[in-house]
Coordinates of C-alpha atoms in Angstrom, one line a residue:
Chain A
M1 CA -37.8 22.1 -42.7
A2 CA -34.3 21.6 -44.1
V3 CA -31.5 21.5 -41.7
V4 CA -29.0 24.1 -42.7
F5 CA -26.7 23.9 -39.7
E6 CA -25.9 21.3 -37.1
K7 CA -23.5 21.1 -34.3
T8 CA -20.5 19.0 -35.2
K9 CA -20.5 15.4 -34.0
G10 CA -16.9 15.9 -33.1
L11 CA -17.8 17.7 -29.8
T12 CA -19.7 16.2 -26.9
E13 CA -22.8 17.7 -25.3
K14 CA -20.7 18.9 -22.4
E15 CA -20.8 22.7 -21.7
T16 CA -17.3 24.1 -21.8
H17 CA -15.7 25.9 -18.8
Y18 CA -14.0 28.5 -21.0
C19 CA -14.4 32.2 -20.1
P20 CA -16.8 34.3 -22.1
G21 CA -15.1 35.5 -25.3
C22 CA -12.3 33.0 -25.1
T23 CA -11.5 31.6 -28.5
H24 CA -10.7 28.1 -27.3
G25 CA -14.3 27.2 -28.1
I26 CA -13.9 28.3 -31.7
I27 CA -10.7 26.3 -32.1
H28 CA -12.2 23.2 -30.5
R29 CA -15.0 23.4 -33.0
L30 CA -12.7 23.8 -35.9
V31 CA -10.7 20.7 -34.9
A32 CA -13.9 18.7 -34.3
E33 CA -15.4 19.7 -37.6
V34 CA -12.3 18.7 -39.4
L35 CA -12.2 15.3 -37.7
E36 CA -15.9 14.8 -38.6
E37 CA -15.4 16.0 -42.2
L38 CA -12.4 13.6 -42.6
D39 CA -14.6 10.9 -41.1
V40 CA -11.9 9.9 -38.6
L41 CA -13.6 10.6 -35.3
G42 CA -13.8 6.9 -34.5
E43 CA -10.2 6.4 -35.4
T44 CA -8.8 9.3 -33.4
V45 CA -7.1 9.6 -30.1
G46 CA -6.5 13.1 -28.8
V47 CA -4.1 14.2 -26.1
A48 CA -5.2 17.0 -23.8
P49 CA -2.6 19.3 -22.1
V50 CA -2.3 21.1 -18.8
G51 CA -3.6 24.6 -19.0
C52 CA -6.9 26.2 -19.9
S53 CA -7.7 23.3 -22.2
V54 CA -7.0 20.7 -19.6
L55 CA -10.6 19.5 -19.8
A56 CA -10.5 19.1 -23.6
Y57 CA -11.0 15.4 -23.0
E58 CA -14.5 16.1 -21.9
Y59 CA -15.3 18.2 -25.1
F60 CA -13.8 16.2 -28.0
N61 CA -16.1 13.3 -28.9
C62 CA -13.3 10.8 -29.5
D63 CA -10.9 8.7 -27.3
M64 CA -8.7 11.0 -25.3
Q65 CA -5.7 10.9 -23.0
E66 CA -4.7 13.6 -20.5
A67 CA -1.0 14.4 -20.5
A68 CA 1.2 15.9 -17.9
H69 CA 2.2 19.6 -18.4
G70 CA 4.1 19.9 -21.7
R71 CA 4.3 16.2 -22.3
A72 CA 1.5 15.9 -24.8
P73 CA 3.8 15.3 -27.8
A74 CA 5.6 12.5 -25.9
V75 CA 2.2 10.9 -24.9
A76 CA 1.0 11.3 -28.5
T77 CA 4.2 9.6 -29.7
G78 CA 3.6 6.6 -27.4
I79 CA 0.0 6.4 -28.7
K80 CA 0.9 6.8 -32.4
R81 CA 3.7 4.2 -32.2
A82 CA 1.3 1.7 -30.6
L83 CA -1.5 2.6 -32.9
P84 CA 0.1 3.6 -36.2
D85 CA -3.1 3.4 -38.2
K86 CA -5.0 5.8 -35.9
V87 CA -5.2 9.6 -36.1
V88 CA -3.4 11.2 -33.1
F89 CA -3.4 14.8 -32.2
S90 CA -2.2 17.0 -29.3
Y91 CA -4.0 20.2 -28.3
Q92 CA -1.7 22.5 -26.3
G93 CA -1.4 26.1 -25.1
D94 CA 1.6 28.3 -25.1
G95 CA 2.7 27.7 -21.6
D96 CA 2.4 24.0 -22.2
L97 CA 4.1 23.9 -25.6
A98 CA 6.5 26.9 -25.7
S99 CA 7.7 26.7 -22.1
I100 CA 7.7 23.5 -20.1
G101 CA 7.2 21.3 -23.2
T102 CA 9.8 22.8 -25.5
A103 CA 11.9 19.6 -25.5
E104 CA 8.9 17.4 -26.3
I105 CA 7.6 19.6 -29.2
V106 CA 11.0 20.0 -30.7
H107 CA 11.7 16.3 -30.6
V108 CA 8.3 15.2 -31.8
A109 CA 9.1 17.3 -34.9
H110 CA 12.7 16.0 -34.9
R111 CA 11.5 12.4 -35.1
G112 CA 8.9 13.4 -37.7
E113 CA 6.1 11.7 -35.6
K114 CA 3.0 11.4 -37.7
I115 CA 0.8 13.3 -35.4
T116 CA -0.9 16.7 -35.5
T117 CA -0.5 19.4 -32.9
I118 CA -2.9 22.2 -32.4
F119 CA -1.0 25.0 -30.6
V120 CA -3.1 27.7 -29.1
N121 CA -1.1 30.8 -28.5
N122 CA -2.7 33.5 -26.4
A123 CA 0.5 35.0 -25.1
I124 CA -0.2 34.3 -21.4
Y125 CA -0.8 31.6 -18.8
G126 CA -4.6 31.6 -18.6
M127 CA -5.5 28.7 -16.2
T128 CA -3.1 29.8 -13.5
G129 CA -4.3 33.4 -13.5
G130 CA -2.4 35.4 -16.1
Q131 CA 1.3 34.9 -15.6
M132 CA 3.9 35.8 -18.2
A133 CA 4.5 33.1 -20.9
P134 CA 7.5 32.8 -23.3
T135 CA 5.0 34.2 -25.9
T136 CA 4.0 37.2 -23.9
L137 CA 4.7 40.4 -25.9
I138 CA 7.3 43.0 -25.0
G139 CA 5.6 45.5 -22.7
Q140 CA 2.6 43.3 -22.0
K141 CA 1.5 43.4 -18.4
T142 CA 0.9 40.0 -16.7
T143 CA 0.8 39.0 -13.0
T144 CA 4.5 38.1 -13.1
S145 CA 5.5 41.0 -15.4
P146 CA 3.5 43.7 -13.6
L147 CA 5.4 46.5 -15.2
G148 CA 5.2 45.0 -18.7
R149 CA 7.5 42.4 -20.1
D150 CA 11.1 43.7 -20.2
S151 CA 13.3 42.0 -22.8
N152 CA 16.4 42.9 -20.7
L153 CA 15.1 40.7 -17.9
T154 CA 13.0 38.1 -19.6
G155 CA 14.1 37.9 -23.3
F156 CA 11.9 38.2 -26.3
P157 CA 8.7 36.3 -27.2
L158 CA 9.4 32.9 -28.7
R159 CA 8.2 32.3 -32.3
M160 CA 7.6 28.6 -32.1
S161 CA 6.3 28.0 -35.7
E162 CA 9.4 29.7 -37.2
M163 CA 11.6 27.6 -35.0
L164 CA 9.8 24.3 -35.7
A165 CA 9.8 25.0 -39.4
T166 CA 13.6 24.6 -39.4
I167 CA 13.2 21.0 -38.4
D168 CA 13.2 18.5 -41.3
G169 CA 10.7 16.2 -39.6
A170 CA 8.1 19.0 -39.4
V171 CA 6.3 18.8 -42.8
F172 CA 3.4 21.1 -42.2
V173 CA 3.8 24.3 -40.1
E174 CA 1.3 27.2 -40.3
R175 CA 0.2 30.1 -38.1
V176 CA -3.4 31.2 -38.2
S177 CA -5.7 33.3 -36.2
V178 CA -9.3 33.3 -35.1
H179 CA -9.9 37.0 -34.6
N180 CA -12.5 37.4 -37.4
P181 CA -14.6 35.1 -39.7
A182 CA -12.1 35.3 -42.6
A183 CA -9.3 34.3 -40.3
I184 CA -11.4 31.5 -38.8
R185 CA -12.0 30.0 -42.3
K186 CA -8.3 30.1 -43.0
A187 CA -7.6 28.5 -39.7
K188 CA -9.9 25.6 -40.4
K189 CA -8.3 25.1 -43.8
A190 CA -4.9 24.8 -42.2
I191 CA -6.1 22.4 -39.5
K192 CA -7.6 20.2 -42.1
K193 CA -4.4 20.2 -44.1
A194 CA -2.4 19.3 -41.0
F195 CA -4.6 16.3 -40.4
E196 CA -4.5 15.3 -44.1
V197 CA -0.7 15.4 -43.9
Q198 CA -0.9 12.9 -41.0
L199 CA -3.3 10.7 -42.9
E200 CA -0.9 10.6 -45.8
G201 CA 1.8 9.6 -43.4
K202 CA 4.1 12.4 -44.3
G203 CA 5.3 13.5 -40.9
F204 CA 4.7 16.0 -38.1
G205 CA 2.2 18.8 -38.6
I206 CA 1.5 21.8 -36.4
V207 CA -1.0 24.6 -36.6
E208 CA -0.4 27.6 -34.3
V209 CA -3.6 29.4 -33.6
L210 CA -3.4 33.0 -32.2
S211 CA -6.0 33.2 -29.6
T212 CA -7.4 35.7 -27.1
C213 CA -7.6 35.7 -23.3
P214 CA -10.0 38.5 -22.5
T215 CA -10.1 37.6 -18.8
N216 CA -6.3 37.7 -18.2
W217 CA -5.7 40.4 -20.7
G218 CA -8.2 42.5 -18.8
M219 CA -10.3 43.3 -21.9
T220 CA -13.8 42.8 -23.3
P221 CA -13.9 40.0 -25.8
V222 CA -14.3 42.4 -28.7
K223 CA -11.4 44.6 -27.6
A224 CA -9.3 41.4 -27.1
L225 CA -9.9 40.4 -30.7
G226 CA -8.7 43.9 -31.8
W227 CA -5.6 43.6 -29.5
L228 CA -4.7 40.3 -31.1
E229 CA -4.9 41.7 -34.6
E230 CA -3.0 44.9 -33.7
N231 CA -0.3 43.5 -31.5
M232 CA 0.1 39.8 -31.9
I233 CA -0.1 39.4 -35.7
P234 CA 2.7 42.0 -36.3
Y235 CA 5.0 39.9 -34.0
Y236 CA 3.6 36.5 -35.0
P237 CA 3.0 36.8 -38.7
L238 CA 0.3 34.6 -40.1
G239 CA 1.0 32.2 -42.9
N240 CA 2.4 28.9 -43.9
F241 CA 6.0 28.2 -42.9
K242 CA 6.2 24.7 -44.3
S243 CA 4.1 22.4 -46.4
P244 CA 4.8 18.9 -47.7
E245 CA 5.7 20.3 -51.2
E246 CA 8.8 22.0 -49.8
A247 CA 9.5 19.4 -47.0
K248 CA 12.2 17.0 -48.1
Chain B
M1 CA 14.5 -24.8 -23.2
A2 CA 18.2 -25.0 -22.7
K3 CA 20.2 -22.6 -20.6
V4 CA 22.0 -19.7 -22.3
L5 CA 24.7 -17.5 -20.9
M6 CA 23.4 -13.9 -20.9
K7 CA 24.4 -10.6 -19.6
G8 CA 21.8 -9.3 -17.1
N9 CA 20.7 -6.3 -19.0
E10 CA 20.2 -8.3 -22.2
A11 CA 18.4 -11.1 -20.4
I12 CA 15.9 -8.5 -19.1
G13 CA 15.2 -7.5 -22.7
A14 CA 14.8 -11.1 -23.9
A15 CA 12.4 -11.8 -21.0
A16 CA 10.3 -8.7 -21.8
I17 CA 10.0 -9.7 -25.4
N18 CA 9.1 -13.2 -24.2
A19 CA 6.4 -11.7 -22.1
G20 CA 4.8 -10.0 -25.1
C21 CA 6.3 -6.6 -24.6
R22 CA 6.6 -5.0 -28.1
Y23 CA 7.1 -1.3 -27.1
F24 CA 10.1 0.2 -25.4
F25 CA 10.9 3.9 -24.8
G26 CA 14.2 4.7 -23.2
Y27 CA 17.0 7.1 -22.8
P28 CA 20.7 6.2 -22.4
I29 CA 22.1 6.1 -18.9
T30 CA 24.8 3.9 -17.4
P31 CA 24.7 1.1 -16.2
Q32 CA 21.6 -0.1 -18.1
N33 CA 22.6 0.8 -21.7
E34 CA 22.8 -2.8 -22.9
L35 CA 19.0 -3.1 -22.3
P36 CA 17.8 -0.3 -24.7
E37 CA 20.6 -1.4 -27.1
Y38 CA 19.2 -4.9 -27.0
M39 CA 15.6 -3.7 -27.5
S40 CA 16.6 -1.5 -30.5
R41 CA 18.2 -4.5 -32.1
E42 CA 15.6 -7.2 -31.2
L43 CA 12.2 -5.4 -31.1
P44 CA 12.0 -4.7 -34.8
K45 CA 12.6 -8.4 -35.5
V46 CA 9.3 -9.2 -33.8
G47 CA 7.3 -6.3 -35.2
G48 CA 7.9 -4.2 -32.1
V49 CA 8.9 -0.6 -31.6
F50 CA 11.9 1.0 -30.0
V51 CA 12.1 4.7 -29.5
Q52 CA 15.1 6.5 -28.0
A53 CA 13.4 9.5 -26.4
E54 CA 14.9 13.0 -25.9
S55 CA 14.9 12.5 -22.1
E56 CA 13.7 10.2 -19.4
V57 CA 10.8 12.5 -18.8
A58 CA 9.7 12.1 -22.5
A59 CA 10.4 8.3 -22.4
I60 CA 8.1 7.7 -19.4
N61 CA 5.4 9.9 -21.0
M62 CA 5.7 7.8 -24.2
V63 CA 5.2 4.8 -22.0
Y64 CA 2.1 6.5 -20.5
G65 CA 0.7 7.1 -24.0
A66 CA 1.4 3.5 -25.3
A67 CA 0.0 2.0 -22.0
G68 CA -3.1 4.0 -22.6
S69 CA -3.4 2.3 -25.9
G70 CA -3.5 -1.0 -24.1
V71 CA -0.2 -2.5 -25.3
R72 CA 2.6 -4.1 -23.2
V73 CA 5.2 -1.5 -22.8
M74 CA 8.4 -1.1 -20.8
T75 CA 11.1 1.5 -20.1
S76 CA 14.4 1.2 -18.2
S77 CA 16.7 3.6 -16.6
S78 CA 19.0 4.1 -13.6
S79 CA 18.6 6.1 -10.4
P80 CA 18.8 9.7 -11.5
G81 CA 16.9 8.8 -14.6
I82 CA 14.2 7.1 -12.5
A83 CA 14.0 10.3 -10.5
L84 CA 13.1 12.1 -13.7
K85 CA 10.6 9.5 -14.6
Q86 CA 8.7 9.9 -11.4
E87 CA 6.3 12.4 -12.9
G88 CA 5.1 9.9 -15.5
I89 CA 5.1 7.0 -13.1
S90 CA 2.7 9.0 -10.9
Y91 CA 0.4 9.7 -13.9
I92 CA 0.5 6.0 -14.9
A93 CA -0.5 5.0 -11.4
G94 CA -3.1 7.7 -11.2
A95 CA -4.6 6.8 -14.6
E96 CA -4.4 3.1 -13.6
L97 CA -2.3 1.9 -16.5
P98 CA -0.1 -1.2 -16.7
A99 CA 3.6 -0.6 -17.5
V100 CA 6.9 -2.1 -16.4
I101 CA 9.8 0.1 -15.3
V102 CA 13.2 -1.4 -14.8
N103 CA 15.6 0.4 -12.5
I104 CA 19.3 -0.7 -12.6
V105 CA 20.3 1.2 -9.5
R106 CA 23.5 3.2 -9.2
G107 CA 24.9 5.3 -6.4
G108 CA 23.4 8.6 -5.4
P109 CA 22.4 11.3 -4.4
G110 CA 22.6 13.6 -7.4
L111 CA 24.8 12.4 -10.3
G112 CA 26.3 9.9 -7.7
S113 CA 28.3 7.2 -9.4
I114 CA 27.8 4.6 -12.1
Q115 CA 28.6 1.7 -9.7
P116 CA 26.1 -0.8 -8.2
S117 CA 23.9 0.5 -5.3
Q118 CA 20.6 -0.1 -3.5
S119 CA 20.1 3.5 -2.6
D120 CA 16.8 3.8 -4.5
Y121 CA 14.9 1.7 -1.9
N122 CA 13.1 4.8 -0.7
Q123 CA 12.5 6.2 -4.1
S124 CA 11.0 2.9 -5.2
T125 CA 9.0 1.8 -2.1
R126 CA 7.7 5.2 -0.9
G127 CA 6.0 6.3 -4.1
G128 CA 8.6 8.6 -5.6
G129 CA 6.2 10.9 -7.4
D130 CA 3.3 12.9 -6.1
G131 CA 0.2 11.5 -4.5
D132 CA -1.0 8.4 -2.7
Y133 CA 0.2 5.5 -4.9
H134 CA 2.4 2.5 -4.8
L135 CA 4.2 0.3 -7.3
L136 CA 4.8 -3.4 -7.0
V137 CA 8.6 -3.5 -6.7
Y138 CA 10.5 -6.7 -7.6
A139 CA 14.1 -7.0 -6.4
P140 CA 15.5 -10.2 -8.0
A141 CA 18.8 -11.6 -6.7
N142 CA 20.1 -13.3 -9.9
I143 CA 19.6 -13.2 -13.6
Q144 CA 17.3 -16.3 -13.7
E145 CA 15.1 -14.7 -11.1
M146 CA 15.2 -11.4 -12.9
V147 CA 14.0 -13.2 -16.1
D148 CA 11.2 -15.0 -14.3
L149 CA 10.0 -12.0 -12.3
L150 CA 10.2 -9.7 -15.2
Q151 CA 7.7 -11.8 -17.0
E152 CA 5.5 -12.0 -13.9
A153 CA 5.7 -8.2 -13.7
F154 CA 3.9 -7.7 -17.0
D155 CA 1.1 -10.0 -15.9
K156 CA 0.8 -8.3 -12.5
A157 CA 0.8 -4.8 -14.2
D158 CA -2.1 -5.9 -16.4
F159 CA -3.9 -7.6 -13.6
Y160 CA -3.8 -4.7 -11.2
R161 CA -3.7 -1.9 -13.9
N162 CA -0.7 -0.5 -12.1
P163 CA 2.9 0.3 -12.9
V164 CA 5.4 -2.3 -11.7
M165 CA 9.0 -1.7 -11.0
V166 CA 11.8 -4.3 -11.4
M167 CA 14.8 -3.1 -9.4
G168 CA 18.2 -4.5 -9.9
D169 CA 21.6 -3.0 -9.2
G170 CA 24.5 -2.4 -11.5
M171 CA 25.9 -5.9 -10.6
I172 CA 22.8 -7.7 -11.9
G173 CA 22.7 -5.6 -15.0
Q174 CA 26.4 -6.2 -15.9
M175 CA 27.1 -9.8 -14.8
M176 CA 26.7 -12.9 -17.0
E177 CA 24.9 -16.0 -15.8
P178 CA 23.2 -19.0 -17.4
V179 CA 19.5 -18.4 -17.8
E180 CA 16.6 -20.5 -18.9
F181 CA 13.4 -19.0 -20.5
K182 CA 10.7 -21.3 -19.1
E183 CA 7.3 -22.0 -20.5
R184 CA 5.1 -19.4 -19.0
P185 CA 1.7 -20.4 -17.5
E186 CA -1.4 -18.8 -19.0
V187 CA -2.7 -16.1 -16.8
D188 CA -6.3 -15.1 -16.8
L189 CA -6.3 -11.3 -17.3
P190 CA -9.1 -8.9 -17.6
P191 CA -9.8 -7.4 -21.1
K192 CA -8.4 -3.9 -21.7
D193 CA -11.7 -2.4 -22.6
W194 CA -10.6 0.8 -21.0
A195 CA -7.9 1.5 -23.6
A196 CA -8.1 4.7 -25.8
T197 CA -7.7 3.1 -29.2
G198 CA -10.4 5.0 -31.1
T199 CA -14.2 4.4 -30.6
E200 CA -14.7 3.1 -34.2
G201 CA -18.1 4.7 -33.6
K202 CA -19.2 1.7 -31.5
R203 CA -18.9 3.0 -28.0
K204 CA -18.6 6.1 -25.9
P205 CA -15.1 7.7 -25.9
N206 CA -12.6 6.2 -23.5
V207 CA -10.6 8.8 -21.5
I208 CA -7.2 8.0 -19.9
N209 CA -6.9 10.5 -17.1
S210 CA -5.7 11.2 -13.5
L211 CA -7.4 14.5 -13.0
F212 CA -10.3 14.7 -10.6
L213 CA -11.2 18.3 -10.0
K214 CA -14.0 17.5 -7.5
P215 CA -12.3 16.7 -4.2
E216 CA -14.9 14.0 -3.3
E217 CA -14.2 12.2 -6.6
L218 CA -10.5 12.3 -6.1
E219 CA -10.9 11.0 -2.6
D220 CA -13.1 8.1 -3.9
H221 CA -10.4 7.4 -6.5
N222 CA -7.7 7.3 -3.8
I223 CA -9.8 5.0 -1.7
R224 CA -10.2 2.7 -4.7
L225 CA -6.5 2.8 -5.3
T226 CA -5.8 2.0 -1.7
E227 CA -8.0 -1.0 -1.9
K228 CA -5.9 -2.2 -4.8
Y229 CA -2.7 -1.6 -2.8
D230 CA -4.2 -3.5 0.1
A231 CA -4.9 -6.5 -2.2
M232 CA -1.3 -6.3 -3.3
K233 CA -0.1 -6.4 0.3
K234 CA -2.3 -9.4 0.9
N235 CA -1.5 -11.4 -2.2
E236 CA 1.9 -10.3 -3.5
Q237 CA 4.4 -10.7 -0.7
Q238 CA 7.3 -12.9 -1.7
W239 CA 10.4 -13.7 0.2
E240 CA 13.1 -16.4 0.6
T241 CA 14.5 -17.6 3.9
Y242 CA 17.9 -19.2 4.4
N243 CA 19.2 -21.0 7.5
M244 CA 16.3 -19.9 9.6
E245 CA 16.2 -22.9 11.9
K246 CA 18.0 -21.5 14.9
P247 CA 19.7 -18.2 14.0
E248 CA 21.3 -15.9 16.6
I249 CA 21.0 -13.0 14.1
I250 CA 18.5 -12.7 11.3
C251 CA 20.0 -10.8 8.4
V252 CA 17.6 -9.0 6.1
A253 CA 19.0 -8.3 2.6
Y254 CA 17.6 -8.2 -1.0
G255 CA 18.9 -8.4 -4.5
T256 CA 22.6 -9.2 -5.0
T257 CA 23.4 -8.2 -1.4
A258 CA 21.5 -11.3 -0.3
R259 CA 23.9 -13.5 -2.2
I260 CA 26.8 -11.9 -0.4
V261 CA 25.0 -12.4 3.0
K262 CA 24.5 -16.1 2.1
S263 CA 28.2 -16.5 1.6
A264 CA 28.8 -15.0 5.0
I265 CA 26.2 -17.2 6.6
D266 CA 27.9 -20.3 5.1
T267 CA 31.3 -19.2 6.4
L268 CA 30.0 -18.7 9.9
K269 CA 28.0 -21.9 9.8
A270 CA 31.2 -23.8 9.2
E271 CA 32.4 -22.4 12.6
G272 CA 29.1 -23.3 14.3
I273 CA 27.6 -19.8 14.3
E274 CA 24.0 -19.9 13.1
I275 CA 22.9 -16.8 11.1
G276 CA 19.6 -16.6 9.2
L277 CA 18.4 -14.6 6.2
I278 CA 15.1 -13.2 5.2
R279 CA 15.3 -12.0 1.6
P280 CA 12.4 -9.9 0.4
I281 CA 11.8 -10.8 -3.3
L282 CA 9.4 -7.8 -3.5
V283 CA 10.4 -4.8 -1.4
W284 CA 6.9 -3.4 -1.9
P285 CA 4.8 -4.9 -0.5
F286 CA 7.4 -5.6 2.2
P287 CA 7.1 -9.3 3.3
E288 CA 5.7 -8.6 6.7
K289 CA 4.3 -12.2 6.8
A290 CA 7.9 -13.5 7.0
F291 CA 8.4 -11.6 10.3
V292 CA 5.3 -12.7 12.1
E293 CA 6.8 -15.7 13.8
L294 CA 10.5 -15.5 14.7
P295 CA 12.8 -18.3 15.8
E296 CA 13.3 -18.0 19.7
T297 CA 17.1 -18.1 19.2
A298 CA 17.1 -14.8 17.3
K299 CA 18.6 -11.9 19.3
M300 CA 18.6 -9.2 16.7
F301 CA 18.0 -8.2 13.0
L302 CA 20.9 -7.1 10.8
S303 CA 19.9 -5.1 7.7
V304 CA 22.6 -5.5 5.1
E305 CA 22.3 -3.0 2.2
M306 CA 24.2 -1.2 -0.5
S307 CA 23.0 2.1 0.9
M308 CA 23.2 3.9 4.2
G309 CA 20.3 1.9 5.6
Q310 CA 17.1 2.7 3.7
M311 CA 15.4 -0.6 4.5
I312 CA 15.9 -0.3 8.3
D313 CA 12.5 1.5 8.7
D314 CA 10.6 -1.3 7.1
I315 CA 12.3 -3.9 9.2
K316 CA 11.5 -1.8 12.3
I317 CA 7.8 -1.6 11.3
V318 CA 7.4 -5.4 10.9
N319 CA 9.6 -6.1 13.9
Q320 CA 7.2 -4.2 16.1
G321 CA 9.8 -3.5 18.7
R322 CA 10.6 -7.1 19.5
L323 CA 14.4 -7.2 18.6
P324 CA 17.1 -4.6 18.1
V325 CA 17.7 -3.8 14.4
E326 CA 21.3 -3.4 13.5
F327 CA 22.8 -2.2 10.2
Y328 CA 25.7 -3.0 8.0
G329 CA 26.0 -1.4 4.6
R330 CA 28.3 0.1 2.0
S331 CA 27.4 2.9 -0.3
G332 CA 28.4 5.0 -3.2
G333 CA 29.1 2.0 -5.4
M334 CA 31.2 0.1 -2.8
I335 CA 30.0 -3.5 -2.4
P336 CA 29.9 -5.2 0.9
S337 CA 32.2 -8.2 1.0
P338 CA 31.3 -11.5 2.6
D339 CA 34.2 -11.0 5.0
G340 CA 32.8 -7.5 5.9
V341 CA 29.5 -9.0 6.8
V342 CA 31.2 -11.8 8.8
Q343 CA 33.2 -9.2 10.7
K344 CA 30.1 -7.2 11.5
I345 CA 28.3 -10.3 12.7
R346 CA 31.3 -11.3 14.9
A347 CA 31.3 -7.8 16.4
L348 CA 27.6 -7.9 17.1
L349 CA 28.0 -11.3 18.8
G350 CA 30.6 -9.9 21.1
G351 CA 33.9 -10.5 19.4
A352 CA 35.5 -13.8 18.5
K353 CA 33.4 -16.8 19.3

């Protein structure tokens, strides 16, 4: 019988710890499939963050290094500078990248490090139990914004892709989502492009992936996908903010 | 090789490159700036990489990344900057990676001063970051020793798979002295087969990590680390003694302060007053072996430091209650003078003698 589908070689056999309905699993697979399709699994070193995807080093079937909270871009810089011919990526959530690691992500882009960052934005701190993130939407209830996020007290959600796209060293910036199959296909295309930009040595690339957190949003997986589409996408518009053609 | 006159901070850079270090990640802070400046100038000439990071926190995490790739890597900073690096140092220790960290100590706490100090003794010898870990901490007293020990530091870091700190003060960083780069003996070091460099499809993935979610696994890890620290305590103690035949007082001092103490000892010896010195060359592990047998003439210890007395506890531990432990120190960037040490010793001996 002909094999029509196989699990990607980019992931290990390890069962993930992610909650039912969490979209981290999809995003992991997209990254893994891209690495396999580009035939670079053996030349890749990934950097795992602190947050829900802290155990990513057990799931990606390539060499991995676990970073301190927010520092993945700095760790990836050290690796890429030591191993300039290898493929280096960081996989980070919104607490990691958009809060504690803002300096590191801005400056990895500023230096134009030839790495790829996968930024998973689910508008909440998942691992620690649902606290407010810089990306939490106005009015969104979390354990540290129990009455809903109030812009007067906590500001407005950070749009990282738009901000990073203003930096010359960032040559590929795109926001995608994984709330339906069409979006997932586009997400994979963007992730592949970001790695290709690295392979071509053009500079820093980042793909922001809007993601769900059914557990901490207090929703069923299906309802969470709908909430993402109805609430996150209007505030975080999907699309490409920067590609090598326009980067100087 | 002939001696050359070099500024301390630049000699450190030259010694690192000589030891095979090709990667440096730093952030400007006085009084160590000549070192990253030297590296930015010299590393590209030997195919190396210098990166000025956005912060000390980022710099040490770049070191962590490069160390995970198996290369010889270094960073340098000064006290408040080292405080910021403690996060990364703890991760490097936890993940068992080799790296060298140079601390050109300045006065604290807080922003403190930019003048020479030894007030990072606790920060350096007590861990500094979170968790049960130790660094080897070298405390050279002159630029030649700095150069020799810095090269040794890279070998020890690789041997133990552990971060090593080389601690100088602002004086050693800024002064100029003649220095000779000696032929280095070949050291037998284990292969870095643990490094995360890409599997090339030939082996299982290597993972650089300090996370152990199962408590029994983290405890096992800590027990293993402690066995390594015990081996360091057994094998890595280094010290120098000076005028220890029949001293009335044994001074304990490290780094440049020990040179000031030696001057005081010479002055008093000319008057017939015998004072000895034990100079720790590493402050961790503390040279407890130097304190096992003490001359019968010794009446007390005198810790001389450029701090408010951070080394006193270690002297008390190895003294085991045998002799009183006195203290003379200056802080905040004030440097003890030989005369100040002489006066203190005269007072301890009961006035003019």
